[in-house]
Amino acid sequence: MVMSNAILAGVELGGTKCVCVLATAAGEILAEERVPTGSPGEALPAIKTILRGWFESDRAFSALGIASFGPVEVDRTSPRWGQIGQTPKPGWSGVAIAQELSGGLPVPVALDTDVTGAALAEQRWGAAAELRDFAYVTVGTGVGVGLIVDGSPIGGFGHAELGHMRIARMPSDSWPGSCPYHGDCVEGLAAGPAIAARSGIRASLIAPHDPIWNYVGHAIAQMLHNIVLTATPRRIFLGGGVMTAQPQLFPIIRQALLQSINGYVSSPELDRIDEYVVAPGLGVRAGPLGPIALAAGVAGTESGRISRIA
Ligand code: ADP
Ligand code: ZN
């Protein structure tokens, strides 16, 4: 069990920005620095400089957590552990992020997806403390879901990629979507870049009552329909840049979810939909505290020390 005053470091690798975080094991953020995701050749050295600066200061951390966009190999027994998978993000395919970021730092390293990290942060410090079954969804540069079932993130040969599920389209909507792999999967319809591609302007410039938010909300609600029927989570947290900036999506999503389920499943949770589909208890700290929650899980262990792997 990690002491609550232990210092932990984390890196949240997002589609647009990387957030380096220094925090206590009690979830108190001590420092936060941002680096544009851009190319790995630029982002990784900048992140390493920040981590090394913290480590060599009087705030040496005892574990490092990395919470990354997917796909990323999170299976420790795989020879590819720590590597980004095939991704349209230029230059990032195959980059060994865990090795790159932790090389030379004599601390245990934990790696998981950004959304699993955020879910575990909600469980450790936020509004999922008493929950063993819940989902953390991010709608930002991409759409991702950390689905926790019986206390653990779901996964088999890899981590889940629920943001790319195919869904029933809104009647009369035939826009092809922007996912380079699937077109109109949820991410291709609801992530920030998809919203910009459909509207022709940046998502942040679209009025809150523009009808486009109904399309976005419908896609997210369809994904939630499938998640509810798959895992019956007790609560669903919606975070990320799009949800944070566009809170009018919450009532649209709640209503569309209930309409889609159409009474087939009933539960006290669904009866209180305003408390079921909610913003993260940690607010915008859910993402940055994700890698800290991962680090807390390996602090004091030998796990992932790079000297073991090299
Ligand atoms: P990341 O995806 O890098 O982890 P965020 O979750 O903060 O980061 O999401 C950033 C994305 O959120 C941007 O790519 C943009 O598409 C979207 N976004 C940013 N500001 C707004 C806004 N005001 N309204 C809607 N979408 C926004
Ligand atoms: Zn897709």
Tab-separated table of C-alpha atoms and ligand atoms in Angstrom:
chain	number	residue	atom	x	y	z
A	1	MET	CA	0.000	0.000	0.000
A	2	VAL	CA	1.524	3.284	-1.092
A	3	MET	CA	1.826	6.022	1.568
A	4	SER	CA	-0.496	8.936	0.855
A	5	ASN	CA	2.372	11.442	0.966
A	6	ALA	CA	4.467	9.491	-1.548
A	7	ILE	CA	5.225	11.504	-4.676
A	8	LEU	CA	4.238	10.001	-8.022
A	9	ALA	CA	4.736	11.168	-11.600
A	10	GLY	CA	2.448	10.657	-14.547
A	11	VAL	CA	2.247	11.332	-18.254
A	12	GLU	CA	-1.099	11.476	-20.018
A	13	LEU	CA	-0.480	11.126	-23.748
A	14	GLY	CA	-3.496	12.581	-25.551
A	15	GLY	CA	-4.328	13.040	-29.199
A	16	THR	CA	-3.584	16.758	-29.017
A	17	LYS	CA	-1.574	17.346	-25.865
A	18	CYS	CA	0.521	15.441	-23.353
A	19	VAL	CA	0.142	16.358	-19.704
A	20	CYS	CA	3.005	15.702	-17.291
A	21	VAL	CA	1.806	15.546	-13.701
A	22	LEU	CA	3.499	15.373	-10.337
A	23	ALA	CA	1.138	14.451	-7.504
A	24	THR	CA	0.933	12.852	-4.106
A	25	ALA	CA	-0.518	9.386	-3.724
A	26	ALA	CA	-3.513	11.126	-2.149
A	27	GLY	CA	-4.292	12.646	-5.546
A	28	GLU	CA	-3.095	16.171	-4.774
A	29	ILE	CA	-1.535	17.669	-7.915
A	30	LEU	CA	1.802	19.374	-7.143
A	31	ALA	CA	2.817	20.368	-10.665
A	32	GLU	CA	1.440	20.054	-14.183
A	33	GLU	CA	3.124	20.802	-17.507
A	34	ARG	CA	1.796	20.436	-21.046
A	35	VAL	CA	3.582	19.458	-24.237
A	36	PRO	CA	1.906	19.347	-27.677
A	37	THR	CA	1.584	15.728	-28.877
A	38	GLY	CA	2.893	16.619	-32.366
A	39	SER	CA	5.658	14.228	-33.387
A	40	PRO	CA	7.322	11.753	-31.019
A	41	GLY	CA	10.718	13.235	-31.907
A	42	GLU	CA	9.668	16.505	-30.341
A	43	ALA	CA	7.204	15.442	-27.647
A	44	LEU	CA	9.172	12.612	-26.003
A	45	PRO	CA	12.424	14.549	-25.315
A	46	ALA	CA	10.373	17.470	-23.967
A	47	ILE	CA	8.468	15.151	-21.608
A	48	LYS	CA	11.680	13.422	-20.503
A	49	THR	CA	13.248	16.775	-19.657
A	50	ILE	CA	10.261	17.626	-17.449
A	51	LEU	CA	10.323	14.237	-15.694
A	52	ARG	CA	14.067	14.362	-15.156
A	53	GLY	CA	13.802	17.898	-13.769
A	54	TRP	CA	11.262	16.723	-11.201
A	55	PHE	CA	13.195	13.573	-10.367
A	56	GLU	CA	16.435	15.465	-9.766
A	57	SER	CA	14.731	18.165	-7.681
A	58	ASP	CA	13.669	17.741	-4.071
A	59	ARG	CA	10.480	16.140	-5.431
A	60	ALA	CA	11.879	12.799	-6.600
A	61	PHE	CA	8.990	10.508	-7.411
A	62	SER	CA	8.778	6.839	-6.488
A	63	ALA	CA	6.811	5.550	-9.499
A	64	LEU	CA	5.867	6.659	-13.022
A	65	GLY	CA	2.489	6.087	-14.652
A	66	ILE	CA	1.886	6.463	-18.369
A	67	ALA	CA	-1.685	6.754	-19.626
A	68	SER	CA	-1.707	6.741	-23.397
A	69	PHE	CA	-3.989	7.101	-26.381
A	70	GLY	CA	-4.482	3.760	-28.096
A	71	PRO	CA	-3.736	1.459	-29.568
A	72	VAL	CA	-0.896	0.640	-27.185
A	73	GLU	CA	0.453	-2.720	-26.006
A	74	VAL	CA	-0.426	-2.976	-22.305
A	75	ASP	CA	0.288	-6.694	-21.821
A	76	ARG	CA	3.485	-6.920	-19.757
A	77	THR	CA	4.215	-10.406	-21.008
A	78	SER	CA	4.286	-9.247	-24.644
A	79	PRO	CA	7.621	-8.405	-26.296
A	80	ARG	CA	5.870	-5.301	-27.614
A	81	TRP	CA	4.867	-4.071	-24.136
A	82	GLY	CA	4.995	-0.292	-24.069
A	83	GLN	CA	4.705	0.242	-27.812
A	84	ILE	CA	2.122	2.305	-29.646
A	85	GLY	CA	0.311	0.184	-32.254
A	86	GLN	CA	-0.600	1.154	-35.797
A	87	THR	CA	-1.969	4.671	-35.652
A	88	PRO	CA	-2.734	7.381	-38.172
A	89	LYS	CA	-0.883	9.820	-35.874
A	90	PRO	CA	2.221	10.629	-37.944
A	91	GLY	CA	5.403	9.043	-36.591
A	92	TRP	CA	3.837	7.368	-33.545
A	93	SER	CA	3.287	3.812	-34.868
A	94	GLY	CA	5.619	1.383	-33.097
A	95	VAL	CA	7.144	3.969	-30.751
A	96	ALA	CA	8.128	2.349	-27.438
A	97	ILE	CA	6.701	5.039	-25.182
A	98	ALA	CA	7.164	3.253	-21.847
A	99	GLN	CA	10.831	2.540	-22.563
A	100	GLU	CA	11.442	6.012	-24.023
A	101	LEU	CA	9.859	7.878	-21.130
A	102	SER	CA	11.136	5.811	-18.242
A	103	GLY	CA	14.656	5.036	-19.512
A	104	GLY	CA	17.211	6.114	-16.908
A	105	LEU	CA	14.621	6.678	-14.197
A	106	PRO	CA	15.106	4.028	-11.483
A	107	VAL	CA	11.419	3.718	-10.590
A	108	PRO	CA	8.672	1.213	-11.379
A	109	VAL	CA	6.577	2.067	-14.436
A	110	ALA	CA	2.914	1.410	-15.112
A	111	LEU	CA	1.267	1.729	-18.507
A	112	ASP	CA	-2.353	1.614	-19.568
A	113	THR	CA	-4.759	3.523	-21.769
A	114	ASP	CA	-5.714	7.104	-20.964
A	115	VAL	CA	-9.302	6.074	-20.312
A	116	THR	CA	-8.465	3.140	-18.047
A	117	GLY	CA	-6.191	5.502	-16.117
A	118	ALA	CA	-8.945	8.088	-15.753
A	119	ALA	CA	-11.413	5.410	-14.665
A	120	LEU	CA	-9.028	4.149	-11.991
A	121	ALA	CA	-8.468	7.749	-10.832
A	122	GLU	CA	-12.229	8.172	-10.445
A	123	GLN	CA	-12.273	4.968	-8.432
A	124	ARG	CA	-9.339	5.977	-6.224
A	125	TRP	CA	-10.147	9.643	-5.577
A	126	GLY	CA	-13.351	10.594	-7.388
A	127	ALA	CA	-16.986	9.624	-7.697
A	128	ALA	CA	-16.523	5.894	-8.370
A	129	ALA	CA	-15.053	5.046	-4.961
A	130	GLU	CA	-17.766	2.586	-4.040
A	131	LEU	CA	-18.242	1.187	-7.554
A	132	ARG	CA	-16.854	-2.019	-9.061
A	133	ASP	CA	-18.704	-1.660	-12.376
A	134	PHE	CA	-18.623	1.660	-14.195
A	135	ALA	CA	-17.378	3.347	-17.339
A	136	TYR	CA	-15.241	6.402	-17.975
A	137	VAL	CA	-15.743	7.839	-21.460
A	138	THR	CA	-13.618	10.540	-23.034
A	139	VAL	CA	-14.810	12.569	-26.003
A	140	GLY	CA	-11.864	14.654	-27.147
A	141	THR	CA	-9.485	14.261	-30.064
A	142	GLY	CA	-10.728	10.677	-30.062
A	143	VAL	CA	-13.454	8.714	-28.278
A	144	GLY	CA	-12.325	6.168	-25.714
A	145	VAL	CA	-13.913	4.141	-22.939
A	146	GLY	CA	-12.402	2.729	-19.772
A	147	LEU	CA	-14.894	0.001	-18.913
A	148	ILE	CA	-14.361	-1.409	-15.434
A	149	VAL	CA	-16.101	-4.710	-14.741
A	150	ASP	CA	-15.896	-6.265	-11.288
A	151	GLY	CA	-13.109	-3.839	-10.416
A	152	SER	CA	-10.872	-4.461	-13.437
A	153	PRO	CA	-10.595	-2.950	-16.910
A	154	ILE	CA	-11.950	-5.290	-19.576
A	155	GLY	CA	-9.558	-6.689	-22.158
A	156	GLY	CA	-8.324	-9.878	-23.769
A	157	PHE	CA	-5.514	-9.902	-26.339
A	158	GLY	CA	-5.427	-6.125	-25.958
A	159	HIS	CA	-7.272	-3.200	-24.417
A	160	ALA	CA	-10.834	-2.525	-25.501
A	161	GLU	CA	-11.501	0.066	-28.214
A	162	LEU	CA	-15.147	0.835	-27.618
A	163	GLY	CA	-14.872	4.288	-29.198
A	164	HIS	CA	-14.624	2.603	-32.585
A	165	MET	CA	-17.826	0.572	-32.284
A	166	ARG	CA	-20.302	0.774	-35.141
A	167	ILE	CA	-23.711	2.095	-34.244
A	168	ALA	CA	-27.174	2.707	-35.649
A	169	ARG	CA	-27.131	6.050	-37.423
A	170	MET	CA	-29.580	8.839	-36.720
A	171	PRO	CA	-32.407	8.590	-39.257
A	172	SER	CA	-31.724	10.909	-42.209
A	173	ASP	CA	-28.036	11.306	-41.317
A	174	SER	CA	-25.812	9.938	-44.044
A	175	TRP	CA	-22.624	11.950	-43.413
A	176	PRO	CA	-19.872	9.357	-43.957
A	177	GLY	CA	-17.900	10.110	-40.776
A	178	SER	CA	-14.192	10.810	-40.423
A	179	CYS	CA	-12.570	7.699	-38.925
A	180	PRO	CA	-9.830	6.623	-41.369
A	181	TYR	CA	-10.582	2.974	-40.510
A	182	HIS	CA	-14.374	2.841	-40.164
A	183	GLY	CA	-15.864	6.098	-41.390
A	184	ASP	CA	-18.946	6.418	-39.230
A	185	CYS	CA	-17.887	4.622	-36.038
A	186	VAL	CA	-18.547	6.615	-32.848
A	187	GLU	CA	-15.163	8.339	-32.964
A	188	GLY	CA	-15.730	9.136	-36.637
A	189	LEU	CA	-18.995	10.885	-35.713
A	190	ALA	CA	-18.442	12.402	-32.275
A	191	ALA	CA	-14.762	13.223	-31.633
A	192	GLY	CA	-13.652	16.848	-31.895
A	193	PRO	CA	-12.033	16.419	-35.324
A	194	ALA	CA	-15.174	14.661	-36.633
A	195	ILE	CA	-17.326	17.561	-35.479
A	196	ALA	CA	-14.956	19.986	-37.216
A	197	ALA	CA	-14.939	17.871	-40.406
A	198	ARG	CA	-18.739	17.790	-40.531
A	199	SER	CA	-19.266	21.462	-39.785
A	200	GLY	CA	-16.285	22.930	-41.592
A	201	ILE	CA	-15.309	24.971	-38.529
A	202	ARG	CA	-13.553	24.197	-35.266
A	203	ALA	CA	-15.846	22.503	-32.744
A	204	SER	CA	-15.176	25.317	-30.264
A	205	LEU	CA	-16.733	27.845	-32.683
A	206	ILE	CA	-20.070	26.018	-33.060
A	207	ALA	CA	-22.991	27.508	-31.103
A	208	PRO	CA	-24.264	25.406	-28.167
A	209	HIS	CA	-27.709	25.089	-29.736
A	210	ASP	CA	-26.525	24.156	-33.204
A	211	PRO	CA	-28.317	20.989	-34.452
A	212	ILE	CA	-24.932	19.310	-34.976
A	213	TRP	CA	-24.832	18.536	-31.232
A	214	ASN	CA	-27.856	16.265	-31.712
A	215	TYR	CA	-25.808	14.137	-34.130
A	216	VAL	CA	-22.880	14.062	-31.729
A	217	GLY	CA	-25.104	13.237	-28.748
A	218	HIS	CA	-26.913	10.523	-30.687
A	219	ALA	CA	-23.649	8.770	-31.572
A	220	ILE	CA	-22.437	8.854	-27.972
A	221	ALA	CA	-25.827	7.654	-26.689
A	222	GLN	CA	-25.745	4.744	-29.128
A	223	MET	CA	-22.363	3.735	-27.767
A	224	LEU	CA	-23.726	4.000	-24.214
A	225	HIS	CA	-26.708	1.828	-25.222
A	226	ASN	CA	-24.280	-0.934	-26.191
A	227	ILE	CA	-22.151	-0.450	-23.080
A	228	VAL	CA	-25.214	-0.566	-20.815
A	229	LEU	CA	-26.427	-3.777	-22.440
A	230	THR	CA	-22.961	-5.351	-22.379
A	231	ALA	CA	-21.788	-4.642	-18.860
A	232	THR	CA	-24.659	-2.934	-16.981
A	233	PRO	CA	-22.279	-0.390	-15.403
A	234	ARG	CA	-23.611	1.335	-12.303
A	235	ARG	CA	-22.538	4.777	-13.512
A	236	ILE	CA	-21.085	6.326	-16.661
A	237	PHE	CA	-18.710	9.286	-16.502
A	238	LEU	CA	-18.330	11.460	-19.585
A	239	GLY	CA	-15.186	13.589	-19.779
A	240	GLY	CA	-12.736	14.923	-22.356
A	241	GLY	CA	-12.394	18.213	-24.172
A	242	VAL	CA	-15.689	18.027	-26.078
A	243	MET	CA	-17.866	17.054	-23.080
A	244	THR	CA	-16.193	19.599	-20.822
A	245	ALA	CA	-16.731	22.465	-23.255
A	246	GLN	CA	-20.204	21.414	-24.434
A	247	PRO	CA	-22.245	20.501	-21.340
A	248	GLN	CA	-25.474	20.849	-23.337
A	249	LEU	CA	-24.588	17.379	-24.650
A	250	PHE	CA	-25.436	15.766	-21.294
A	251	PRO	CA	-29.243	16.130	-21.517
A	252	ILE	CA	-29.161	15.223	-25.217
A	253	ILE	CA	-27.215	12.025	-24.473
A	254	ARG	CA	-29.328	11.053	-21.448
A	255	GLN	CA	-32.569	11.420	-23.383
A	256	ALA	CA	-31.238	9.633	-26.472
A	257	LEU	CA	-29.944	6.773	-24.316
A	258	LEU	CA	-33.292	6.230	-22.607
A	259	GLN	CA	-35.077	6.504	-25.932
A	260	SER	CA	-32.758	3.939	-27.488
A	261	ILE	CA	-33.040	1.442	-24.634
A	262	ASN	CA	-36.780	1.985	-24.839
A	263	GLY	CA	-37.585	0.415	-21.490
A	264	TYR	CA	-35.987	-2.951	-22.332
A	265	VAL	CA	-33.662	-2.774	-19.315
A	266	SER	CA	-34.918	-1.265	-16.116
A	267	SER	CA	-32.892	-0.436	-13.053
A	268	PRO	CA	-32.838	2.150	-10.277
A	269	GLU	CA	-29.699	3.489	-11.959
A	270	LEU	CA	-31.477	4.197	-15.247
A	271	ASP	CA	-34.463	5.635	-13.373
A	272	ARG	CA	-32.098	8.320	-12.076
A	273	ILE	CA	-30.533	9.117	-15.422
A	274	ASP	CA	-29.249	12.529	-14.254
A	275	GLU	CA	-27.096	10.701	-11.678
A	276	TYR	CA	-26.263	7.862	-14.063
A	277	VAL	CA	-24.680	9.696	-16.994
A	278	VAL	CA	-22.545	12.318	-15.297
A	279	ALA	CA	-19.398	14.426	-15.526
A	280	PRO	CA	-16.361	12.940	-13.765
A	281	GLY	CA	-16.251	13.579	-10.026
A	282	LEU	CA	-12.659	14.727	-10.504
A	283	GLY	CA	-13.739	17.121	-13.273
A	284	VAL	CA	-10.904	17.998	-15.629
A	285	ARG	CA	-8.430	16.389	-13.190
A	286	ALA	CA	-9.702	12.891	-14.100
A	287	GLY	CA	-7.435	12.709	-17.166
A	288	PRO	CA	-4.217	14.011	-15.562
A	289	LEU	CA	-4.760	11.921	-12.417
A	290	GLY	CA	-5.135	8.804	-14.611
A	291	PRO	CA	-1.396	8.111	-14.891
A	292	ILE	CA	-1.010	8.944	-11.186
A	293	ALA	CA	-3.569	6.230	-10.361
A	294	LEU	CA	-1.557	3.820	-12.536
A	295	ALA	CA	1.671	4.847	-10.767
A	296	ALA	CA	0.035	4.344	-7.368
A	297	GLY	CA	-0.656	0.749	-8.399
A	298	VAL	CA	3.053	-0.041	-8.895
A	299	ALA	CA	4.750	2.223	-6.316
A	300	GLY	CA	6.896	0.145	-3.989
A	301	THR	CA	7.066	-2.787	-6.413
A	302	GLU	CA	9.665	-3.936	-8.921
A	303	SER	CA	7.094	-3.720	-11.687
A	304	GLY	CA	8.270	-2.497	-15.055
A	305	ARG	CA	11.677	-1.271	-13.944
A	306	ILE	CA	13.415	-0.693	-17.223
A	307	SER	CA	16.641	-2.241	-15.944
A	308	ARG	CA	14.673	-5.511	-15.846
A	309	ILE	CA	13.538	-5.234	-19.423
A	310	ALA	CA	16.691	-3.909	-21.112
B	1	ADP	P1	-6.844	14.953	-25.815
B	1	ADP	O1	-7.810	14.385	-26.772
B	1	ADP	O2	-5.572	15.458	-26.427
B	1	ADP	O3	-6.598	14.095	-24.611
B	1	ADP	P2	-8.981	16.677	-24.817
B	1	ADP	O4	-9.745	15.598	-24.186
B	1	ADP	O5	-8.825	17.958	-24.057
B	1	ADP	O6	-7.504	16.277	-25.216
B	1	ADP	O7	-9.674	16.985	-26.200
B	1	ADP	C1	-9.192	17.943	-27.071
B	1	ADP	C2	-10.182	18.044	-28.227
B	1	ADP	O8	-11.404	18.602	-27.744
B	1	ADP	C3	-9.708	18.946	-29.338
B	1	ADP	O9	-9.035	18.175	-30.327
B	1	ADP	C4	-10.985	19.499	-29.905
B	1	ADP	O10	-11.396	18.667	-30.952
B	1	ADP	C5	-11.997	19.348	-28.778
B	1	ADP	N1	-12.382	20.655	-28.217
B	1	ADP	C6	-11.562	21.561	-27.623
B	1	ADP	N2	-12.267	22.656	-27.247
B	1	ADP	C7	-13.552	22.426	-27.605
B	1	ADP	C8	-14.770	23.178	-27.508
B	1	ADP	N3	-14.815	24.401	-26.958
B	1	ADP	N4	-15.887	22.605	-27.991
B	1	ADP	C9	-15.880	21.379	-28.546
B	1	ADP	N5	-14.770	20.649	-28.694
B	1	ADP	C10	-13.622	21.149	-28.230
B	2	ZN	ZN	-13.143	4.018	-36.045
